[in-house]
PDB file of C-alpha atoms in Angstrom:
ATOM      1  CA  MET A 286     -85.489 -36.095 -27.115  1.00 44.00           C
ATOM      2  CA  THR A 287     -85.538 -32.563 -27.270  1.00 37.00           C
ATOM      3  CA  ILE A 288     -85.057 -32.646 -23.755  1.00 39.00           C
ATOM      4  CA  ARG A 289     -82.703 -34.395 -23.536  1.00 36.00           C
ATOM      5  CA  LYS A 290     -80.920 -32.985 -26.152  1.00 37.00           C
ATOM      6  CA  ILE A 291     -80.911 -29.819 -24.615  1.00 38.00           C
ATOM      7  CA  ALA A 292     -79.808 -31.644 -21.550  1.00 35.00           C
ATOM      8  CA  ALA A 293     -76.064 -33.311 -22.708  1.00 36.00           C
ATOM      9  CA  VAL A 294     -75.474 -29.622 -24.793  1.00 35.00           C
ATOM     10  CA  ALA A 295     -76.330 -27.989 -21.476  1.00 37.00           C
ATOM     11  CA  ALA A 296     -74.106 -31.199 -19.551  1.00 36.00           C
ATOM     12  CA  SER A 297     -71.377 -30.645 -21.576  1.00 36.00           C
ATOM     13  CA  ALA A 298     -71.047 -26.896 -21.843  1.00 36.00           C
ATOM     14  CA  ALA A 299     -70.927 -27.266 -17.920  1.00 36.00           C
ATOM     15  CA  ALA A 300     -67.968 -30.158 -18.759  1.00 35.00           C
ATOM     16  CA  LEU A 301     -65.982 -27.547 -21.061  1.00 33.00           C
ATOM     17  CA  THR A 302     -67.006 -24.950 -18.558  1.00 34.00           C
ATOM     18  CA  ALA A 303     -65.405 -26.461 -15.587  1.00 36.00           C
ATOM     19  CA  LEU A 304     -62.038 -27.977 -17.654  1.00 35.00           C
ATOM     20  CA  THR A 305     -61.137 -24.963 -18.995  1.00 36.00           C
ATOM     21  CA  ALA A 306     -61.969 -23.145 -15.381  1.00 42.00           C
ATOM     22  CA  CYS A 307     -59.457 -25.701 -14.872  1.00 43.00           C
ATOM     23  CA  SER A 308     -57.015 -25.595 -17.031  1.00 42.00           C
ATOM     24  CA  ALA A 309     -57.381 -21.714 -16.482  1.00 44.00           C
ATOM     25  CA  THR A 310     -56.827 -22.601 -12.513  1.00 46.00           C
ATOM     26  CA  ASP A 311     -54.046 -24.828 -13.511  1.00 48.00           C
ATOM     27  CA  ASP A 312     -52.532 -21.697 -15.596  1.00 48.00           C
ATOM     28  CA  SER A 313     -52.039 -18.772 -13.097  1.00 47.00           C
ATOM     29  CA  THR A 314     -50.755 -21.629 -10.519  1.00 46.00           C
ATOM     30  CA  ASP A 315     -47.955 -22.286 -13.332  1.00 48.00           C
ATOM     31  CA  ASP A 316     -47.682 -19.102 -12.642  1.00 50.00           C
ATOM     32  CA  SER A 317     -47.614 -17.922  -9.377  1.00 44.00           C
ATOM     33  CA  THR A 318     -45.178 -21.234  -9.411  1.00 40.00           C
ATOM     34  CA  GLU A 319     -42.810 -20.103 -12.419  1.00 46.00           C
ATOM     35  CA  ASN A 320     -42.525 -16.210 -10.583  1.00 44.00           C
ATOM     36  CA  ALA A 321     -42.095 -17.638  -7.457  1.00 42.00           C
ATOM     37  CA  ALA A 322     -39.208 -19.657  -9.611  1.00 43.00           C
ATOM     38  CA  THR A 323     -38.171 -16.718 -11.211  1.00 44.00           C
ATOM     39  CA  ALA A 324     -38.055 -14.726  -7.567  1.00 43.00           C
ATOM     40  CA  THR A 325     -35.537 -17.075  -5.976  1.00 40.00           C
ATOM     41  CA  THR A 326     -33.136 -17.686  -9.051  1.00 42.00           C
ATOM     42  CA  SER A 327     -33.181 -13.378  -8.681  1.00 43.00           C
ATOM     43  CA  ALA A 328     -33.091 -13.200  -5.481  1.00 42.00           C
ATOM     44  CA  SER A 329     -30.059 -15.700  -5.547  1.00 41.00           C
ATOM     45  CA  THR A 330     -28.237 -14.435  -8.347  1.00 43.00           C
ATOM     46  CA  ASP A 331     -28.277 -10.873  -6.380  1.00 45.00           C
ATOM     47  CA  ALA A 332     -27.328 -12.732  -2.517  1.00 42.00           C
ATOM     48  CA  ALA A 333     -24.412 -14.783  -4.604  1.00 46.00           C
ATOM     49  CA  ALA A 334     -23.188 -10.912  -5.836  1.00 52.00           C
ATOM     50  CA  THR A 335     -23.339  -9.607  -2.929  1.00 57.00           C
ATOM     51  CA  ALA A 336     -21.753 -12.887  -1.255  1.00 66.00           C
ATOM     52  CA  PRO A 337     -18.037 -11.741   0.598  1.00 82.00           C
ATOM     53  CA  VAL A 338     -15.276 -12.362  -1.179  1.00 94.00           C
ATOM     54  CA  THR A 339     -13.310 -15.289   0.566  1.00 95.00           C
ATOM     55  CA  ALA A 340     -10.014 -15.588   1.153  1.00 97.00           C
ATOM     56  CA  ASP A 341      -9.193 -18.181  -1.507  1.00 97.00           C
ATOM     57  CA  VAL A 342     -10.384 -16.339  -4.186  1.00 96.00           C
ATOM     58  CA  LEU A 343      -8.202 -13.320  -3.085  1.00 98.00           C
ATOM     59  CA  GLN A 344      -5.226 -15.533  -2.816  1.00 98.00           C
ATOM     60  CA  GLN A 345      -5.302 -17.006  -5.844  1.00 97.00           C
ATOM     61  CA  GLN A 346      -4.363 -12.832  -7.057  1.00 97.00           C
ATOM     62  CA  VAL A 347      -1.629 -12.302  -4.284  1.00 98.00           C
ATOM     63  CA  THR A 348      -0.285 -15.594  -5.601  1.00 98.00           C
ATOM     64  CA  ILE A 349      -0.582 -14.738  -9.324  1.00 97.00           C
ATOM     65  CA  PHE A 350       1.456 -11.539  -7.916  1.00 97.00           C
ATOM     66  CA  PHE A 351       4.378 -13.215  -6.424  1.00 97.00           C
ATOM     67  CA  ASP A 352       4.223 -15.969  -9.073  1.00 97.00           C
ATOM     68  CA  PRO A 353       8.032 -14.943 -10.261  1.00 96.00           C
ATOM     69  CA  ALA A 354       7.212 -17.713 -13.410  1.00 96.00           C
ATOM     70  CA  ALA A 355       4.159 -15.285 -14.141  1.00 97.00           C
ATOM     71  CA  PRO A 356       3.825 -13.175 -17.393  1.00 97.00           C
ATOM     72  CA  VAL A 357       3.520 -10.056 -16.326  1.00 97.00           C
ATOM     73  CA  GLU A 358       0.121  -9.232 -18.897  1.00 97.00           C
ATOM     74  CA  ALA A 359      -1.011 -12.312 -15.490  1.00 97.00           C
ATOM     75  CA  LYS A 360      -0.101  -9.768 -13.181  1.00 97.00           C
ATOM     76  CA  ALA A 361      -0.820  -6.692 -14.957  1.00 97.00           C
ATOM     77  CA  ALA A 362      -5.034  -8.220 -14.952  1.00 97.00           C
ATOM     78  CA  VAL A 363      -4.907  -8.713 -10.835  1.00 97.00           C
ATOM     79  CA  LEU A 364      -3.809  -4.973 -10.083  1.00 96.00           C
ATOM     80  CA  GLU A 365      -5.923  -2.207 -10.968  1.00 95.00           C
ATOM     81  CA  HIS A 366      -3.713   0.111 -13.317  1.00 93.00           C
ATOM     82  CA  GLY A 367      -2.137  -3.318 -13.360  1.00 95.00           C
ATOM     83  CA  SER A 368      -1.641  -1.918 -17.764  1.00 94.00           C
ATOM     84  CA  GLU A 369      -0.146   0.802 -16.671  1.00 95.00           C
ATOM     85  CA  ARG A 370       2.346  -0.740 -14.608  1.00 95.00           C
ATOM     86  CA  THR A 371       3.691  -3.601 -17.035  1.00 96.00           C
ATOM     87  CA  ALA A 372       7.407  -2.677 -16.881  1.00 96.00           C
ATOM     88  CA  VAL A 373       7.721  -1.780 -13.298  1.00 96.00           C
ATOM     89  CA  LEU A 374       6.015  -5.332 -12.992  1.00 96.00           C
ATOM     90  CA  GLU A 375       8.898  -6.727 -15.352  1.00 96.00           C
ATOM     91  CA  GLN A 376      11.148  -6.195 -13.388  1.00 96.00           C
ATOM     92  CA  PHE A 377       9.275  -7.249 -10.017  1.00 96.00           C
ATOM     93  CA  ASN A 378       9.424 -10.450 -11.599  1.00 96.00           C
ATOM     94  CA  GLY A 379      13.813 -10.109 -11.976  1.00 95.00           C
ATOM     95  CA  VAL A 380      13.714  -8.880  -8.084  1.00 94.00           C
ATOM     96  CA  LEU A 381      11.028 -12.076  -6.738  1.00 95.00           C
ATOM     97  CA  ALA A 382      13.426 -14.383  -8.983  1.00 94.00           C
ATOM     98  CA  GLY A 383      16.601 -13.732  -7.298  1.00 94.00           C
ATOM     99  CA  TYR A 384      14.956 -13.079  -3.565  1.00 93.00           C
ATOM    100  CA  PRO A 385      10.929 -14.876  -3.710  1.00 94.00           C
ATOM    101  CA  LEU A 386       8.758 -13.705  -1.927  1.00 94.00           C
ATOM    102  CA  THR A 387       4.516 -15.393  -1.120  1.00 96.00           C
ATOM    103  CA  GLY A 388       2.695 -13.932  -0.023  1.00 96.00           C
ATOM    104  CA  THR A 389      -0.446 -15.532   2.488  1.00 97.00           C
ATOM    105  CA  VAL A 390      -3.685 -13.831   2.824  1.00 98.00           C
ATOM    106  CA  GLY A 391      -5.996 -14.210   6.137  1.00 97.00           C
ATOM    107  CA  GLU A 392      -8.774 -12.555   7.629  1.00 96.00           C
ATOM    108  CA  VAL A 393     -10.906 -10.524   4.978  1.00 97.00           C
ATOM    109  CA  THR A 394     -12.419  -7.219   6.075  1.00 96.00           C
ATOM    110  CA  PRO A 395     -14.684  -5.658   3.798  1.00 96.00           C
ATOM    111  CA  VAL A 396     -14.876  -1.554   3.483  1.00 95.00           C
ATOM    112  CA  ASP A 397     -18.062  -1.038   1.243  1.00 94.00           C
ATOM    113  CA  ASP A 398     -20.048  -3.316  -1.169  1.00 92.00           C
ATOM    114  CA  ASP A 399     -16.537  -3.565  -3.939  1.00 95.00           C
ATOM    115  CA  THR A 400     -13.531  -2.962  -2.073  1.00 97.00           C
ATOM    116  CA  VAL A 401     -12.391  -4.812   0.633  1.00 97.00           C
ATOM    117  CA  THR A 402      -9.078  -4.918   3.342  1.00 97.00           C
ATOM    118  CA  ALA A 403      -6.760  -8.484   3.628  1.00 97.00           C
ATOM    119  CA  SER A 404      -4.163  -8.876   6.372  1.00 97.00           C
ATOM    120  CA  THR A 405      -1.700 -10.544   4.731  1.00 97.00           C
ATOM    121  CA  GLN A 406       2.096 -12.094   5.330  1.00 97.00           C
ATOM    122  CA  ILE A 407       4.208 -11.410   3.505  1.00 95.00           C
ATOM    123  CA  ALA A 408       7.293 -14.215   3.336  1.00 95.00           C
ATOM    124  CA  GLY A 409      10.823 -13.705   1.856  1.00 93.00           C
ATOM    125  CA  PRO A 410      14.108 -15.663   2.909  1.00 93.00           C
ATOM    126  CA  HIS A 411      14.542 -13.742   6.069  1.00 90.00           C
ATOM    127  CA  GLY A 412      11.550 -13.861   7.340  1.00 91.00           C
ATOM    128  CA  GLY A 413       8.710 -12.088   7.237  1.00 91.00           C
ATOM    129  CA  ALA A 414       5.710  -9.138   8.223  1.00 92.00           C
ATOM    130  CA  PRO A 415       2.305  -9.234   7.634  1.00 94.00           C
ATOM    131  CA  MET A 416       0.978  -6.091   5.590  1.00 95.00           C
ATOM    132  CA  PRO A 417      -2.925  -6.015   4.811  1.00 96.00           C
ATOM    133  CA  LEU A 418      -3.534  -5.609   1.309  1.00 97.00           C
ATOM    134  CA  THR A 419      -6.989  -3.576  -0.380  1.00 98.00           C
ATOM    135  CA  PHE A 420      -8.488  -5.374  -2.866  1.00 98.00           C
ATOM    136  CA  GLU A 421     -11.159  -3.976  -5.044  1.00 97.00           C
ATOM    137  CA  GLN A 422     -13.632  -5.690  -7.535  1.00 97.00           C
ATOM    138  CA  VAL A 423     -13.981  -4.608 -11.169  1.00 95.00           C
ATOM    139  CA  ASP A 424     -16.039  -6.012 -13.568  1.00 93.00           C
ATOM    140  CA  GLY A 425     -17.186  -8.839 -10.978  1.00 93.00           C
ATOM    141  CA  ARG A 426     -13.300  -9.901 -10.838  1.00 95.00           C
ATOM    142  CA  TRP A 427     -10.925  -9.047  -7.591  1.00 97.00           C
ATOM    143  CA  ILE A 428      -7.794  -7.044  -8.281  1.00 97.00           C
ATOM    144  CA  ILE A 429      -5.414  -5.669  -5.934  1.00 97.00           C
ATOM    145  CA  ALA A 430      -6.023  -2.140  -5.832  1.00 97.00           C
ATOM    146  CA  GLY A 431      -3.190  -0.079  -7.243  1.00 92.00           C
ATOM    147  CA  ASP A 432      -1.821   2.119  -3.795  1.00 92.00           C
ATOM    148  CA  SER A 433      -1.347  -1.896  -2.055  1.00 95.00           C
ATOM    149  CA  ILE A 434       1.153  -2.521  -4.260  1.00 93.00           C
ATOM    150  CA  CYS A 435       3.656   0.774  -3.511  1.00 92.00           C
ATOM    151  CA  PRO A 436       4.721  -1.403  -0.489  1.00 91.00           C
ATOM    152  CA  ILE A 437       5.818  -4.105  -2.749  1.00 91.00           C
ATOM    153  CA  LEU A 438       7.331  -2.445  -4.968  1.00 91.00           C
ATOM    154  CA  GLU A 439       9.107  -0.528  -2.857  1.00 90.00           C
ATOM    155  CA  MET A 440      10.572  -3.427  -1.097  1.00 84.00           C
ATOM    156  CA  GLY A 441      12.249  -4.584  -3.957  1.00 85.00           C
ATOM    157  CA  HIS A 442      13.535  -1.127  -4.201  1.00 91.00           C
ATOM    158  CA  LEU A 443      11.474   0.182  -6.966  1.00 94.00           C
ATOM    159  CA  PRO A 444       9.705   2.974  -8.677  1.00 92.00           C
ATOM    160  CA  CYS A 445       5.318   2.661  -8.216  1.00 84.00           C
ATOM    161  CA  ASN A 446       4.174   4.675 -10.847  1.00 69.00           C
TER     162      ASN A 446
END
């Protein structure tokens, strides 16, 4: 009986060792699966962060800029240094009320990681003309670059300051 007890204890010990080994193997498999999932998620996030901006995204900013009913604060939010131009944006809303303009964003061309240019058709009651607009990515949002605003304001005989 003693030999049986020793054999049983040995068998139990072997079984526990096997279970622990399986458990350890399962844990490492779970860890590697989890690490792979984290790496994939991180890569996807990085890819999304560096994905090129679309014309649709830029169009939203242009639409707000040319909307005479858009509050000055909304216009300032879509412009680089917009908060410094609230007085001229107020005047621009007045110009747009009497002479509505629209902008339609076309082809987008990357300049660098956070700058793109977009061919934009500016149209008014008497026709239109293509105008390249530059957009900057600031704090994860695309905004119209300050230099691109000046020619548009000047069309309305407004200062660019």
